[in-house]
PDB file of C-alpha atoms and ligand atoms in Angstrom:
ATOM      1  CA  UNK A 222      85.066  73.470 -16.887  1.00  0.00           C
ATOM      2  CA  UNK A 223      81.916  71.155 -17.468  1.00  0.00           C
ATOM      3  CA  UNK A 224      80.293  70.159 -14.328  1.00  0.00           C
ATOM      4  CA  UNK A 225      77.087  68.678 -13.180  1.00  0.00           C
ATOM      5  CA  UNK A 226      75.201  71.960 -12.559  1.00  0.00           C
ATOM      6  CA  UNK A 227      76.161  73.291 -15.835  1.00  0.00           C
ATOM      7  CA  UNK A 228      75.028  69.958 -17.495  1.00  0.00           C
ATOM      8  CA  UNK A 229      71.838  70.209 -15.739  1.00  0.00           C
ATOM      9  CA  UNK A 230      71.355  73.779 -17.538  1.00  0.00           C
ATOM     10  CA  UNK A 231      72.732  72.875 -20.877  1.00  0.00           C
ATOM     11  CA  UNK A 232      70.670  69.775 -21.576  1.00  0.00           C
ATOM     12  CA  UNK A 233      67.266  71.177 -21.162  1.00  0.00           C
ATOM     13  CA  UNK A 234      68.302  74.051 -23.301  1.00  0.00           C
ATOM     14  CA  UNK A 235      69.491  71.522 -26.076  1.00  0.00           C
ATOM     15  CA  UNK A 236      66.174  69.648 -25.732  1.00  0.00           C
ATOM     16  CA  UNK A 237      64.234  73.004 -26.250  1.00  0.00           C
ATOM     17  CA  UNK A 238      66.585  73.793 -29.199  1.00  0.00           C
ATOM     18  CA  UNK A 239      65.757  70.245 -30.764  1.00  0.00           C
ATOM     19  CA  UNK A 240      62.061  70.664 -30.209  1.00  0.00           C
ATOM     20  CA  UNK A 241      62.122  74.296 -31.763  1.00  0.00           C
ATOM     21  CA  UNK A 242      63.967  72.879 -34.749  1.00  0.00           C
ATOM     22  CA  UNK A 243      61.797  69.931 -35.109  1.00  0.00           C
ATOM     23  CA  UNK A 244      58.622  72.101 -35.079  1.00  0.00           C
ATOM     24  CA  UNK A 245      60.102  74.599 -37.529  1.00  0.00           C
ATOM     25  CA  UNK A 246      62.125  72.500 -40.067  1.00  0.00           C
ATOM     26  CA  UNK A 247      61.496  68.865 -38.906  1.00  0.00           C
ATOM     27  CA  UNK A 248      64.408  66.779 -37.659  1.00  0.00           C
ATOM     28  CA  UNK A 249      65.053  63.109 -37.379  1.00  0.00           C
ATOM     29  CA  UNK A 250      63.499  61.506 -34.262  1.00  0.00           C
ATOM     30  CA  UNK A 251      66.871  59.918 -33.510  1.00  0.00           C
ATOM     31  CA  UNK A 252      68.119  63.165 -32.306  1.00  0.00           C
ATOM     32  CA  UNK A 253      66.114  62.851 -29.039  1.00  0.00           C
ATOM     33  CA  UNK A 254      67.651  59.448 -27.858  1.00  0.00           C
ATOM     34  CA  UNK A 255      70.976  60.685 -29.158  1.00  0.00           C
ATOM     35  CA  UNK A 256      70.696  63.682 -26.721  1.00  0.00           C
ATOM     36  CA  UNK A 257      69.765  61.258 -23.939  1.00  0.00           C
ATOM     37  CA  UNK A 258      72.781  59.078 -24.739  1.00  0.00           C
ATOM     38  CA  UNK A 259      75.063  62.149 -24.860  1.00  0.00           C
ATOM     39  CA  UNK A 260      73.860  63.277 -21.369  1.00  0.00           C
ATOM     40  CA  UNK A 261      74.573  59.765 -19.955  1.00  0.00           C
ATOM     41  CA  UNK A 262      77.951  59.507 -21.566  1.00  0.00           C
ATOM     42  CA  UNK A 263      78.819  63.018 -19.901  1.00  0.00           C
ATOM     43  CA  UNK A 264      77.539  61.815 -16.619  1.00  0.00           C
ATOM     44  CA  UNK A 265      79.567  58.638 -16.695  1.00  0.00           C
ATOM     45  CA  UNK A 266      82.737  60.546 -17.797  1.00  0.00           C
ATOM     46  CA  UNK A 267      82.248  62.960 -14.913  1.00  0.00           C
ATOM     47  CA  UNK A 268      81.467  60.328 -12.193  1.00  0.00           C
ATOM     48  CA  UNK A 269      84.085  57.996 -13.277  1.00  0.00           C
ATOM     49  CA  UNK A 270      87.205  60.085 -13.964  1.00  0.00           C
ATOM     50  CA  UNK A 271      88.335  61.690 -10.782  1.00  0.00           C
ATOM     51  CA  UNK A 272      90.134  64.466 -12.569  1.00  0.00           C
ATOM     52  CA  UNK A 273      87.132  65.571 -14.356  1.00  0.00           C
ATOM     53  CA  UNK A 274      86.120  67.802 -11.250  1.00  0.00           C
ATOM     54  CA  UNK A 275      82.596  67.124 -12.444  1.00  0.00           C
ATOM     55  CA  UNK A 276      80.738  66.533  -9.238  1.00  0.00           C
ATOM     56  CA  UNK A 277      83.701  67.457  -6.550  1.00  0.00           C
ATOM     57  CA  UNK A 278      86.569  69.875  -6.807  1.00  0.00           C
ATOM     58  CA  UNK A 279      89.377  67.334  -6.607  1.00  0.00           C
ATOM     59  CA  UNK A 280      93.099  67.711  -6.100  1.00  0.00           C
ATOM     60  CA  UNK A 281      94.894  65.446  -8.479  1.00  0.00           C
ATOM     61  CA  UNK A 282      97.947  67.093  -9.501  1.00  0.00           C
ATOM     62  CA  UNK A 283      99.827  70.567  -9.630  1.00  0.00           C
ATOM     63  CA  UNK A 284     101.238  72.280 -12.611  1.00  0.00           C
ATOM     64  CA  UNK A 285     104.949  73.050 -11.698  1.00  0.00           C
ATOM     65  CA  UNK A 286     108.450  72.688 -13.345  1.00  0.00           C
ATOM     66  CA  UNK A 287     109.870  71.797 -10.017  1.00  0.00           C
ATOM     67  CA  UNK A 288     110.810  68.093  -9.965  1.00  0.00           C
ATOM     68  CA  UNK A 289     108.445  67.228  -7.070  1.00  0.00           C
ATOM     69  CA  UNK A 290     105.836  64.320  -6.751  1.00  0.00           C
ATOM     70  CA  UNK A 291     103.682  62.775  -3.988  1.00  0.00           C
ATOM     71  CA  UNK A 292     102.960  59.367  -3.168  1.00  0.00           C
ATOM     72  CA  UNK A 293      99.524  57.963  -1.884  1.00  0.00           C
ATOM     73  CA  UNK A 294      98.477  54.351  -0.658  1.00  0.00           C
ATOM     74  CA  UNK A 295      94.892  53.234  -0.533  1.00  0.00           C
ATOM     75  CA  UNK A 296      92.786  50.459   0.916  1.00  0.00           C
ATOM     76  CA  UNK A 297      94.938  49.650   4.173  1.00  0.00           C
ATOM     77  CA  UNK A 298      96.053  49.402   6.787  1.00  0.00           C
ATOM     78  CA  UNK A 299      97.449  45.990   6.542  1.00  0.00           C
ATOM     79  CA  UNK A 300      99.083  44.261   9.500  1.00  0.00           C
ATOM     80  CA  UNK A 301     102.184  43.093   7.434  1.00  0.00           C
ATOM     81  CA  UNK A 302     102.375  45.150   4.162  1.00  0.00           C
ATOM     82  CA  UNK A 303     101.875  48.690   5.845  1.00  0.00           C
ATOM     83  CA  UNK A 304     104.666  48.324   8.571  1.00  0.00           C
ATOM     84  CA  UNK A 305     107.053  46.852   5.791  1.00  0.00           C
ATOM     85  CA  UNK A 306     106.082  49.729   3.361  1.00  0.00           C
ATOM     86  CA  UNK A 307     106.808  52.240   6.316  1.00  0.00           C
ATOM     87  CA  UNK A 308     110.131  50.946   6.784  1.00  0.00           C
ATOM     88  CA  UNK A 309     110.908  51.395   3.098  1.00  0.00           C
ATOM     89  CA  UNK A 310     109.674  54.980   3.264  1.00  0.00           C
ATOM     90  CA  UNK A 311     111.606  55.624   6.293  1.00  0.00           C
ATOM     91  CA  UNK A 312     114.801  54.355   4.451  1.00  0.00           C
ATOM     92  CA  UNK A 313     114.240  56.817   1.647  1.00  0.00           C
ATOM     93  CA  UNK A 314     113.118  59.626   4.112  1.00  0.00           C
ATOM     94  CA  UNK A 315     109.860  59.770   2.128  1.00  0.00           C
ATOM     95  CA  UNK A 316     106.448  61.062   3.758  1.00  0.00           C
ATOM     96  CA  UNK A 317     103.297  59.892   1.923  1.00  0.00           C
ATOM     97  CA  UNK A 318      99.529  59.687   2.484  1.00  0.00           C
ATOM     98  CA  UNK A 319      97.692  56.640   3.529  1.00  0.00           C
ATOM     99  CA  UNK A 320      93.912  56.666   2.575  1.00  0.00           C
ATOM    100  CA  UNK A 321      92.660  54.023   5.164  1.00  0.00           C
ATOM    101  CA  UNK A 322      89.463  52.009   5.129  1.00  0.00           C
ATOM    102  CA  UNK A 323      87.606  52.421   8.415  1.00  0.00           C
ATOM    103  CA  UNK A 324      86.517  48.736   8.901  1.00  0.00           C
ATOM    104  CA  UNK A 325      90.269  47.762   8.367  1.00  0.00           C
ATOM    105  CA  UNK A 326      91.456  50.180  11.052  1.00  0.00           C
ATOM    106  CA  UNK A 327      89.447  48.209  13.734  1.00  0.00           C
ATOM    107  CA  UNK A 328      92.019  46.034  15.489  1.00  0.00           C
ATOM    108  CA  UNK A 329      94.885  47.657  13.613  1.00  0.00           C
ATOM    109  CA  UNK A 330      95.085  50.875  15.585  1.00  0.00           C
ATOM    110  CA  UNK A 331      98.739  50.252  16.371  1.00  0.00           C
ATOM    111  CA  UNK A 332      99.474  50.522  12.614  1.00  0.00           C
ATOM    112  CA  UNK A 333      97.510  53.691  12.284  1.00  0.00           C
ATOM    113  CA  UNK A 334      99.533  55.169  15.168  1.00  0.00           C
ATOM    114  CA  UNK A 335     102.782  54.143  13.562  1.00  0.00           C
ATOM    115  CA  UNK A 336     101.665  55.713  10.093  1.00  0.00           C
ATOM    116  CA  UNK A 337     101.006  58.942  12.008  1.00  0.00           C
ATOM    117  CA  UNK A 338     103.976  58.986  14.433  1.00  0.00           C
ATOM    118  CA  UNK A 339     106.269  58.498  11.376  1.00  0.00           C
ATOM    119  CA  UNK A 340     105.037  61.725   9.953  1.00  0.00           C
ATOM    120  CA  UNK A 341     102.634  60.308   7.214  1.00  0.00           C
ATOM    121  CA  UNK A 342      99.126  61.713   6.534  1.00  0.00           C
ATOM    122  CA  UNK A 343      96.005  59.590   7.152  1.00  0.00           C
ATOM    123  CA  UNK A 344      93.136  60.207   5.005  1.00  0.00           C
ATOM    124  CA  UNK A 345      89.418  59.051   4.935  1.00  0.00           C
ATOM    125  CA  UNK A 346      88.532  56.309   2.423  1.00  0.00           C
ATOM    126  CA  UNK A 347      85.058  55.589   3.722  1.00  0.00           C
ATOM    127  CA  UNK A 348      84.337  52.898   6.501  1.00  0.00           C
ATOM    128  CA  UNK A 349      82.988  50.140   4.213  1.00  0.00           C
ATOM    129  CA  UNK A 350      84.582  50.891   0.882  1.00  0.00           C
ATOM    130  CA  UNK A 351      81.522  48.999  -0.321  1.00  0.00           C
ATOM    131  CA  UNK A 352      81.049  48.187  -4.009  1.00  0.00           C
ATOM    132  CA  UNK A 353      77.810  50.228  -3.872  1.00  0.00           C
ATOM    133  CA  UNK A 354      79.323  53.153  -2.264  1.00  0.00           C
ATOM    134  CA  UNK A 355      78.590  55.533  -5.140  1.00  0.00           C
ATOM    135  CA  UNK A 356      74.753  54.542  -4.706  1.00  0.00           C
ATOM    136  CA  UNK A 357      74.678  55.521  -1.013  1.00  0.00           C
ATOM    137  CA  UNK A 358      72.733  58.705  -0.136  1.00  0.00           C
ATOM    138  CA  UNK A 359      74.635  61.548   1.412  1.00  0.00           C
ATOM    139  CA  UNK A 360      73.620  60.851   4.952  1.00  0.00           C
ATOM    140  CA  UNK A 361      74.843  57.170   4.890  1.00  0.00           C
ATOM    141  CA  UNK A 362      78.056  58.409   3.339  1.00  0.00           C
ATOM    142  CA  UNK A 363      78.451  60.914   5.948  1.00  0.00           C
ATOM    143  CA  UNK A 364      77.857  58.351   8.554  1.00  0.00           C
ATOM    144  CA  UNK A 365      80.616  56.387   7.252  1.00  0.00           C
ATOM    145  CA  UNK A 366      83.171  59.335   7.082  1.00  0.00           C
ATOM    146  CA  UNK A 367      82.351  60.124  10.664  1.00  0.00           C
ATOM    147  CA  UNK A 368      82.776  56.523  11.731  1.00  0.00           C
ATOM    148  CA  UNK A 369      86.489  56.473  10.265  1.00  0.00           C
ATOM    149  CA  UNK A 370      87.101  59.981  11.612  1.00  0.00           C
ATOM    150  CA  UNK A 371      86.337  58.832  15.060  1.00  0.00           C
ATOM    151  CA  UNK A 372      88.597  55.661  14.697  1.00  0.00           C
ATOM    152  CA  UNK A 373      91.530  57.734  13.387  1.00  0.00           C
ATOM    153  CA  UNK A 374      90.905  60.409  16.021  1.00  0.00           C
ATOM    154  CA  UNK A 375      90.749  57.909  18.919  1.00  0.00           C
ATOM    155  CA  UNK A 376      94.030  56.453  17.683  1.00  0.00           C
ATOM    156  CA  UNK A 377      96.107  59.620  16.901  1.00  0.00           C
ATOM    157  CA  UNK A 378      94.152  62.565  18.345  1.00  0.00           C
ATOM    158  CA  UNK A 379      93.962  63.912  14.686  1.00  0.00           C
ATOM    159  CA  UNK A 380      90.764  65.011  12.782  1.00  0.00           C
ATOM    160  CA  UNK A 381      91.179  63.841   9.190  1.00  0.00           C
ATOM    161  CA  UNK A 382      90.804  66.470   6.625  1.00  0.00           C
ATOM    162  CA  UNK A 383      91.549  64.538   3.430  1.00  0.00           C
ATOM    163  CA  UNK A 384      89.072  62.140   1.730  1.00  0.00           C
ATOM    164  CA  UNK A 385      89.609  59.987  -1.342  1.00  0.00           C
ATOM    165  CA  UNK A 386      86.390  58.584  -2.902  1.00  0.00           C
ATOM    166  CA  UNK A 387      86.451  54.790  -2.999  1.00  0.00           C
ATOM    167  CA  UNK A 388      87.098  53.592  -6.665  1.00  0.00           C
ATOM    168  CA  UNK A 389      87.548  57.365  -7.582  1.00  0.00           C
ATOM    169  CA  UNK A 390      83.900  57.543  -8.313  1.00  0.00           C
ATOM    170  CA  UNK A 391      82.122  60.797  -7.233  1.00  0.00           C
ATOM    171  CA  UNK A 392      78.402  61.495  -7.200  1.00  0.00           C
ATOM    172  CA  UNK A 393      76.014  64.388  -6.274  1.00  0.00           C
ATOM    173  CA  UNK A 394      75.381  62.622  -2.910  1.00  0.00           C
ATOM    174  CA  UNK A 395      79.044  62.512  -2.299  1.00  0.00           C
ATOM    175  CA  UNK A 396      79.387  66.189  -3.102  1.00  0.00           C
ATOM    176  CA  UNK A 397      76.847  66.973  -0.443  1.00  0.00           C
ATOM    177  CA  UNK A 398      78.472  64.688   2.176  1.00  0.00           C
ATOM    178  CA  UNK A 399      82.052  66.026   1.425  1.00  0.00           C
ATOM    179  CA  UNK A 400      80.799  69.746   1.506  1.00  0.00           C
ATOM    180  CA  UNK A 401      79.269  69.063   5.074  1.00  0.00           C
ATOM    181  CA  UNK A 402      82.466  67.447   6.254  1.00  0.00           C
ATOM    182  CA  UNK A 403      84.582  70.148   4.561  1.00  0.00           C
ATOM    183  CA  UNK A 404      87.173  67.578   3.281  1.00  0.00           C
ATOM    184  CA  UNK A 405      89.827  68.182   0.779  1.00  0.00           C
ATOM    185  CA  UNK A 406      89.141  65.532  -1.975  1.00  0.00           C
ATOM    186  CA  UNK A 407      92.361  64.065  -3.135  1.00  0.00           C
ATOM    187  CA  UNK A 408      92.686  62.312  -6.354  1.00  0.00           C
ATOM    188  CA  UNK A 409      95.609  61.228  -8.476  1.00  0.00           C
ATOM    189  CA  UNK A 410      97.225  61.676 -11.771  1.00  0.00           C
ATOM    190  CA  UNK A 411      99.065  58.230 -12.118  1.00  0.00           C
ATOM    191  CA  UNK A 412      97.091  55.212 -11.280  1.00  0.00           C
ATOM    192  CA  UNK A 413      99.728  52.491 -11.023  1.00  0.00           C
ATOM    193  CA  UNK A 414      97.042  49.642 -11.252  1.00  0.00           C
ATOM    194  CA  UNK A 415      99.309  47.784  -8.794  1.00  0.00           C
ATOM    195  CA  UNK A 416      96.292  45.875  -7.555  1.00  0.00           C
ATOM    196  CA  UNK A 417      95.685  44.214 -10.949  1.00  0.00           C
ATOM    197  CA  UNK A 418      99.088  44.236 -12.627  1.00  0.00           C
ATOM    198  CA  UNK A 419     101.534  42.565 -10.464  1.00  0.00           C
ATOM    199  CA  UNK A 420     104.472  42.295 -12.798  1.00  0.00           C
ATOM    200  CA  UNK A 421     107.099  44.566 -11.190  1.00  0.00           C
ATOM    201  CA  UNK A 422     108.953  45.321 -14.493  1.00  0.00           C
ATOM    202  CA  UNK A 423     105.922  46.361 -16.238  1.00  0.00           C
ATOM    203  CA  UNK A 424     104.861  48.458 -13.269  1.00  0.00           C
ATOM    204  CA  UNK A 425     108.156  50.047 -13.102  1.00  0.00           C
ATOM    205  CA  UNK A 426     108.263  50.929 -16.944  1.00  0.00           C
ATOM    206  CA  UNK A 427     104.708  52.347 -16.531  1.00  0.00           C
ATOM    207  CA  UNK A 428     105.517  54.395 -13.498  1.00  0.00           C
ATOM    208  CA  UNK A 429     108.813  55.590 -14.798  1.00  0.00           C
ATOM    209  CA  UNK A 430     107.113  56.850 -17.938  1.00  0.00           C
ATOM    210  CA  UNK A 431     104.692  59.037 -15.816  1.00  0.00           C
ATOM    211  CA  UNK A 432     107.333  60.509 -13.676  1.00  0.00           C
ATOM    212  CA  UNK A 433     106.651  64.225 -14.192  1.00  0.00           C
ATOM    213  CA  UNK A 434     106.722  67.346 -11.976  1.00  0.00           C
ATOM    214  CA  UNK A 435     103.587  67.858 -10.020  1.00  0.00           C
ATOM    215  CA  UNK A 436     102.359  64.143 -10.370  1.00  0.00           C
ATOM    216  CA  UNK A 437     100.448  62.200  -7.656  1.00  0.00           C
ATOM    217  CA  UNK A 438     100.912  58.440  -7.678  1.00  0.00           C
ATOM    218  CA  UNK A 439      98.285  55.942  -6.406  1.00  0.00           C
ATOM    219  CA  UNK A 440      99.374  52.682  -5.065  1.00  0.00           C
ATOM    220  CA  UNK A 441      97.846  49.965  -2.503  1.00  0.00           C
ATOM    221  CA  UNK A 442      99.331  48.845   0.460  1.00  0.00           C
ATOM    222  CA  UNK A 443      97.220  45.603   0.363  1.00  0.00           C
ATOM    223  CA  UNK A 444      99.792  43.418  -1.483  1.00  0.00           C
ATOM    224  CA  UNK A 445     103.270  42.417  -0.499  1.00  0.00           C
ATOM    225  CA  UNK A 446     104.718  43.276  -3.832  1.00  0.00           C
ATOM    226  CA  UNK A 447     104.307  46.939  -3.377  1.00  0.00           C
ATOM    227  CA  UNK A 448     107.090  46.985  -0.826  1.00  0.00           C
ATOM    228  CA  UNK A 449     109.997  46.106  -3.153  1.00  0.00           C
ATOM    229  CA  UNK A 450     108.286  48.073  -5.961  1.00  0.00           C
ATOM    230  CA  UNK A 451     108.186  51.233  -3.962  1.00  0.00           C
ATOM    231  CA  UNK A 452     111.911  50.667  -2.933  1.00  0.00           C
ATOM    232  CA  UNK A 453     112.861  50.292  -6.486  1.00  0.00           C
ATOM    233  CA  UNK A 454     110.639  53.272  -7.663  1.00  0.00           C
ATOM    234  CA  UNK A 455     112.013  55.538  -5.080  1.00  0.00           C
ATOM    235  CA  UNK A 456     115.532  54.710  -6.274  1.00  0.00           C
ATOM    236  CA  UNK A 457     114.488  55.741  -9.790  1.00  0.00           C
ATOM    237  CA  UNK A 458     112.772  58.841  -8.456  1.00  0.00           C
ATOM    238  CA  UNK A 459     116.077  59.967  -6.722  1.00  0.00           C
ATOM    239  CA  UNK A 460     118.192  58.959  -9.835  1.00  0.00           C
ATOM    240  CA  UNK A 461     115.967  61.344 -12.123  1.00  0.00           C
ATOM    241  CA  UNK A 462     116.498  64.171  -9.689  1.00  0.00           C
ATOM    242  CA  UNK A 463     112.970  64.204  -8.145  1.00  0.00           C
ATOM    243  CA  UNK A 464     111.861  64.855  -4.729  1.00  0.00           C
ATOM    244  CA  UNK A 465     108.831  63.316  -2.919  1.00  0.00           C
ATOM    245  CA  UNK A 466     106.903  65.649  -0.850  1.00  0.00           C
ATOM    246  CA  UNK A 467     103.819  65.017   1.296  1.00  0.00           C
ATOM    247  CA  UNK A 468     100.490  65.686  -0.580  1.00  0.00           C
ATOM    248  CA  UNK A 469      99.497  68.444   1.846  1.00  0.00           C
ATOM    249  CA  UNK A 470     102.902  70.247   0.941  1.00  0.00           C
ATOM    250  CA  UNK A 471     102.222  69.676  -2.816  1.00  0.00           C
ATOM    251  CA  UNK A 472      98.795  71.050  -2.601  1.00  0.00           C
ATOM    252  CA  UNK A 473      99.496  73.544   0.115  1.00  0.00           C
ATOM    253  CA  UNK A 474      96.420  72.592   2.088  1.00  0.00           C
ATOM    254  CA  UNK A 475      95.945  71.254   5.660  1.00  0.00           C
ATOM    255  CA  UNK A 476      95.773  67.402   6.129  1.00  0.00           C
ATOM    256  CA  UNK A 477      94.315  67.699   9.680  1.00  0.00           C
ATOM    257  CA  UNK A 478      91.427  69.982  10.811  1.00  0.00           C
ATOM    258  CA  UNK A 479      92.654  70.220  14.386  1.00  0.00           C
ATOM    259  CA  UNK A 480      96.512  70.423  13.931  1.00  0.00           C
TER     260      UNK A 480
HETATM  261 ZN1   ZN B  64      89.955  52.172  -2.609  1.00  0.00          ZN
END
């Protein structure tokens, strides 16, 4: 699989190859900027697509014939939406993972406690979820991770072991920070885009079409509409004979460092 380390080896070799060809037979000068553009395109693909495993090994789905899927919720907690969502999950007897933003946890420790006590996973989704998070150096990222870790530990007594990159963007600095913290990086295979597309019917048909064994769904517990959407979706999941398992069960990894 193509990753950042291999690309950093391959591209200098390609440059030497071009240079050799140029000196021997002469090639168009356009090959040089084309090589730069190609490298930038590969780096963009690797950073932007979480399932590329380009910078960080990321758990996005599993290969299985068993009709099991996992649900994840990002960018909470929210004082209203998260408890309402927890109620729906309880009704369907479904356990999920919540990738919470540290700055949103402050003042909502009760919601964090409820997520945990009802048997769901809490994962690290940075403290700030800054638009510029992917430009941060590793130390700054690590500080954010530890700030969020402490907030969740103080509320639940658990050390988070799951991390999801804000916006799903990965970088070499993030690779370093994640390695130091020894998190499992969790991605997704189905991005519902529920934060942009609010039409329940369209969302449902998109989700149903992507209901496949081993899939991991990404939602956001930041908007009220996710509550009825999940209720409806879980009815469909059951009707199609699928079972929802917690992501740690799906991937067979520990969601907490100290439990
Ligand atoms: Zn997010």
